[in-house]
mmCIF file of C-alpha atoms and ligand atoms in Angstrom:
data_model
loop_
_atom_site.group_PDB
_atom_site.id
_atom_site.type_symbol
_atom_site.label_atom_id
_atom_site.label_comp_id
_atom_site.label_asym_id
_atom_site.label_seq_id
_atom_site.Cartn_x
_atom_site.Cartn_y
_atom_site.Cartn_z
ATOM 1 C CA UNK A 17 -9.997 11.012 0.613
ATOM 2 C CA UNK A 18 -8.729 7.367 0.987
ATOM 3 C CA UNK A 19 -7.306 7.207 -2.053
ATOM 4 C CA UNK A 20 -5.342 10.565 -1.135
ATOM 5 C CA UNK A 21 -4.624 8.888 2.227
ATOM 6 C CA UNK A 22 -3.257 5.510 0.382
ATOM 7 C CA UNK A 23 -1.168 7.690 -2.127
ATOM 8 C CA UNK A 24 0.605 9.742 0.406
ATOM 9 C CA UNK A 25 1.328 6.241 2.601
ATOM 10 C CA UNK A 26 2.654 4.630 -0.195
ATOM 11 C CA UNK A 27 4.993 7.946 -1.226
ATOM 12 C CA UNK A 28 6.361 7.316 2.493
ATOM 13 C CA UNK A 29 6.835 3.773 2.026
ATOM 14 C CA UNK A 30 8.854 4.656 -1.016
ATOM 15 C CA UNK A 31 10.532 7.461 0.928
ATOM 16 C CA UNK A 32 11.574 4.763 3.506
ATOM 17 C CA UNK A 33 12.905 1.924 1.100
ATOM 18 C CA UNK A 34 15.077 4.200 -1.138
ATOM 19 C CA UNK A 35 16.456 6.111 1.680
ATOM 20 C CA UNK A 36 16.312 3.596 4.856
ATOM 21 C CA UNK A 37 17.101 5.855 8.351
ATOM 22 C CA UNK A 38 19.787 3.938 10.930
ATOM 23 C CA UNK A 39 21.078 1.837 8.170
ATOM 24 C CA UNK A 40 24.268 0.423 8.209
ATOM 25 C CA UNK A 41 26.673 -1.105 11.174
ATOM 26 C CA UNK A 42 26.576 0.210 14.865
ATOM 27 C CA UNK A 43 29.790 -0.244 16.520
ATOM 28 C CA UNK A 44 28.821 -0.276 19.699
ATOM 29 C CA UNK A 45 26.078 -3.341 19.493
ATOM 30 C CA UNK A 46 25.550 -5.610 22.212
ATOM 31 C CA UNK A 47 23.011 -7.191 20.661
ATOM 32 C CA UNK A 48 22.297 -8.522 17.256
ATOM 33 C CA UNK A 49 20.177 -10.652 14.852
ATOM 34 C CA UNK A 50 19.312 -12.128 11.589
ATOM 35 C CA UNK A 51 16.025 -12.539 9.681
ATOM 36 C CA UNK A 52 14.573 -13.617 6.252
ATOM 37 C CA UNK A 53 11.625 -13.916 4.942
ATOM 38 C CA UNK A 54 12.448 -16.800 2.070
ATOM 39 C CA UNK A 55 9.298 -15.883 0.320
ATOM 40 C CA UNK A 56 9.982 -12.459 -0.731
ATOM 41 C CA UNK A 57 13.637 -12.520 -0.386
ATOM 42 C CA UNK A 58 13.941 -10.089 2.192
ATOM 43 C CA UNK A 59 16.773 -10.157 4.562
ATOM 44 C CA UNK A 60 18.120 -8.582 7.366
ATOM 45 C CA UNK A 61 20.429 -8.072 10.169
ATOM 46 C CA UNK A 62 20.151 -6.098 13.244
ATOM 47 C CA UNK A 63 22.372 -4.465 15.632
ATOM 48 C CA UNK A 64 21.323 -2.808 18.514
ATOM 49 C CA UNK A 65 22.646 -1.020 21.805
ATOM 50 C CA UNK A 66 20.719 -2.153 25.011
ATOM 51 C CA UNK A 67 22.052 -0.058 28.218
ATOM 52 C CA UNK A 68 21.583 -2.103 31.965
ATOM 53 C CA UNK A 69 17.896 -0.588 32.339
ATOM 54 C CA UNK A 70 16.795 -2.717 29.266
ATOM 55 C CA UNK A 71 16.257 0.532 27.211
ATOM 56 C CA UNK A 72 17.463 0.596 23.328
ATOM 57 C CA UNK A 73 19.678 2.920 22.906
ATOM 58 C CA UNK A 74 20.645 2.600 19.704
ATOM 59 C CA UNK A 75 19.384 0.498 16.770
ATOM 60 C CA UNK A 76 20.656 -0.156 12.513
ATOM 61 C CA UNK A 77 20.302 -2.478 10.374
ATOM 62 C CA UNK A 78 21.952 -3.458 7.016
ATOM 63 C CA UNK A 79 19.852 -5.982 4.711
ATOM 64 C CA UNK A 80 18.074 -5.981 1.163
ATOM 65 C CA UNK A 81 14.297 -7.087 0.390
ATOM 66 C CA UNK A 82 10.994 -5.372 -1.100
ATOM 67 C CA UNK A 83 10.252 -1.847 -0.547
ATOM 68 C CA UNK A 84 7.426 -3.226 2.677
ATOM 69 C CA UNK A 85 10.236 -4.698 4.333
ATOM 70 C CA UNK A 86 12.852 -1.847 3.874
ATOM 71 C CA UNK A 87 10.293 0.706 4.630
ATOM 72 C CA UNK A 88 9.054 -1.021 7.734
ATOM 73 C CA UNK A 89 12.570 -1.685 9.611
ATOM 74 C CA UNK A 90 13.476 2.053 9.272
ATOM 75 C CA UNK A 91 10.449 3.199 10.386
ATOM 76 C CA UNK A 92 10.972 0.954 13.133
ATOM 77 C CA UNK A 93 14.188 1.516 13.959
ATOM 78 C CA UNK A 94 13.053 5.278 14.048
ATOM 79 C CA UNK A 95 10.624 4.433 16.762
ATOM 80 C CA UNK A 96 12.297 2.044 18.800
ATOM 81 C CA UNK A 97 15.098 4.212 20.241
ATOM 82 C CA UNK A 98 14.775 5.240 24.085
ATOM 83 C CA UNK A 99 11.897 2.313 24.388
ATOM 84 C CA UNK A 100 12.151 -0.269 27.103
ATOM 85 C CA UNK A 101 12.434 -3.600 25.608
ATOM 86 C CA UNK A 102 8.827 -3.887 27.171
ATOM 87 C CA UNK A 103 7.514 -1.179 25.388
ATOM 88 C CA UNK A 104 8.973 -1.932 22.114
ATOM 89 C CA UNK A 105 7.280 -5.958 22.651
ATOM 90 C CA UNK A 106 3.706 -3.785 23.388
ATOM 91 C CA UNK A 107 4.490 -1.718 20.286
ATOM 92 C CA UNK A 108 5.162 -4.356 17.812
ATOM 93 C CA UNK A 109 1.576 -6.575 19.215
ATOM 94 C CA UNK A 110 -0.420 -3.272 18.320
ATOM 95 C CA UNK A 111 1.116 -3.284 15.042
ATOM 96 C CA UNK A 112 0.763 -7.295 14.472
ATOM 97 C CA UNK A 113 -2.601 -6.889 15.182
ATOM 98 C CA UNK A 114 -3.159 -3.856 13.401
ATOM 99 C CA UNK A 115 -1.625 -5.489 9.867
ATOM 100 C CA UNK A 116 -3.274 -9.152 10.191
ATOM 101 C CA UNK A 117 -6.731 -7.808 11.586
ATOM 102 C CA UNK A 118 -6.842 -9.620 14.450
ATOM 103 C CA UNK A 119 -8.554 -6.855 16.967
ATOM 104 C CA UNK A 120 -11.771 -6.217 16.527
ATOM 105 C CA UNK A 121 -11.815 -3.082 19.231
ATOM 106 C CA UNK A 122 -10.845 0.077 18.219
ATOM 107 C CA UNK A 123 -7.311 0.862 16.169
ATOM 108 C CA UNK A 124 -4.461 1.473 18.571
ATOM 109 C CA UNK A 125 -2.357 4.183 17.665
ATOM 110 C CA UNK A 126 0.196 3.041 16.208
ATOM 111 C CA UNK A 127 2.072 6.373 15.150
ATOM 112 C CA UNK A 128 4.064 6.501 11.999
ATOM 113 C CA UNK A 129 3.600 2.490 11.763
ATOM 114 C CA UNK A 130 0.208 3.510 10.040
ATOM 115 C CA UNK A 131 1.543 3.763 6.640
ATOM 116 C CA UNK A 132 2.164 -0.029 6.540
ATOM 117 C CA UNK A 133 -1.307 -0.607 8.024
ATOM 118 C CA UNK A 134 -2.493 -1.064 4.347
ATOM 119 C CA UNK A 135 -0.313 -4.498 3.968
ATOM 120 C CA UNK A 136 -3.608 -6.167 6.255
ATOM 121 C CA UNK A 137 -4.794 -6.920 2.576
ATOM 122 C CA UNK A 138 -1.918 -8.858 1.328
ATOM 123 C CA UNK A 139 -1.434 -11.586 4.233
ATOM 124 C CA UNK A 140 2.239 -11.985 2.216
ATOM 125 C CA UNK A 141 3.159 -8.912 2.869
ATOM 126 C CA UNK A 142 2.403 -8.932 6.750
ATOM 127 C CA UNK A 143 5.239 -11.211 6.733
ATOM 128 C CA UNK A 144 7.616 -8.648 5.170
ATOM 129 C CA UNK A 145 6.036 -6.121 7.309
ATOM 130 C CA UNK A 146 6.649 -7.754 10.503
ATOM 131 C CA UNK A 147 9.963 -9.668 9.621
ATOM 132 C CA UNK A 148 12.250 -6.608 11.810
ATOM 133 C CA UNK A 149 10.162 -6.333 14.534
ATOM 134 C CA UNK A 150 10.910 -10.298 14.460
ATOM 135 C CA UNK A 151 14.363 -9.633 14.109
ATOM 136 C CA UNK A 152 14.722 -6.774 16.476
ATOM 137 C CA UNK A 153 12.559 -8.649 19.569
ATOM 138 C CA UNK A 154 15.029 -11.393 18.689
ATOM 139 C CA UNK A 155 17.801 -9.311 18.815
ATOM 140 C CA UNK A 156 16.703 -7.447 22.536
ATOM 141 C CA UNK A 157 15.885 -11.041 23.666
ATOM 142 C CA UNK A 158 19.077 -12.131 23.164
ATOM 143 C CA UNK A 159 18.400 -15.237 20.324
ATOM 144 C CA UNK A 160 20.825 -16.424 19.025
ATOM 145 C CA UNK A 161 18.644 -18.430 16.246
ATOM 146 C CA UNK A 162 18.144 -17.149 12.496
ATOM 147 C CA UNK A 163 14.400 -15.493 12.724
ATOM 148 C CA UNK A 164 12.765 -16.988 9.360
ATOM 149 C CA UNK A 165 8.989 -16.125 8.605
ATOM 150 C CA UNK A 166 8.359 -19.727 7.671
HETATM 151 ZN ZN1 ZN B 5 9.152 -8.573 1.221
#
């Protein structure tokens, strides 16, 4: 049953890196960062639409990197439209914590971010897991400095 569970994560992870949803440029960005991960080689930047009420309206990305990193910033960008930048901050610390084991209490639910909850056993991979939710806060927050793992 795990192993079925695993197998099926993994053929979404795939899904997600070949075919990455909300990727490419958004014209109408008003906000906007960069991130790498020097270790892997991933790389990305981040465009997104943030209306007066702090809400994202829109969000894309361009960028290249491991199949973890591509998978993970287009399943994020898949769940971050219509959050407040509040919710999408309380999102992404159930996921950190879900992927570097930090909670002890029962699992959040963390929605379709489960498929990358397997990277918890490869601490280099939580990096390219996390690296667009990096980027993205980042980006909301209005940075204007490079977001680097290291
Ligand atoms: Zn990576």
């Amino acid at each position: 049953m795990m192993d079925d569970l695993k197998a099926l994560y993994q053929e979404v992870i795939i899904d997600h890196s070949r075919n990455p949803r909300n990727f490419g440029q958004l014209e109408s960005a008003n906000c906007h960062a960069e991130g790498v991960n020097p270790l892997c080689g991933d790389e990305l930047t981040l465009q997104c639409l943030v209306d007066d009420d702090e809400v994202i309206k829109d969000v894309r990305f361009v960028g290249q990197g491991c199949a973890i990193s591509l998978a993970s910033a287009s399943i994020m960008t898949e769940m971050l439209k219509n959050l407040s930048k509040a919710e999408a901050e309380a999102l992404f610390e159930k996921f950190r914590s879900r992927v570097t084991g930090l909670t002890h209490t029962e699992p959040a639910d963390i929605g379709k971010l489960e498929v990358l909850s397997g990277v918890r056993e490869f601490p280099t991979r939580v990096k390219c897991a996390t690296l667009p939710w990096h980027t993205a806060l980042a980006a909301i927050n209005g940075s204007d400095e490079k977001v680097t793992t290291e």
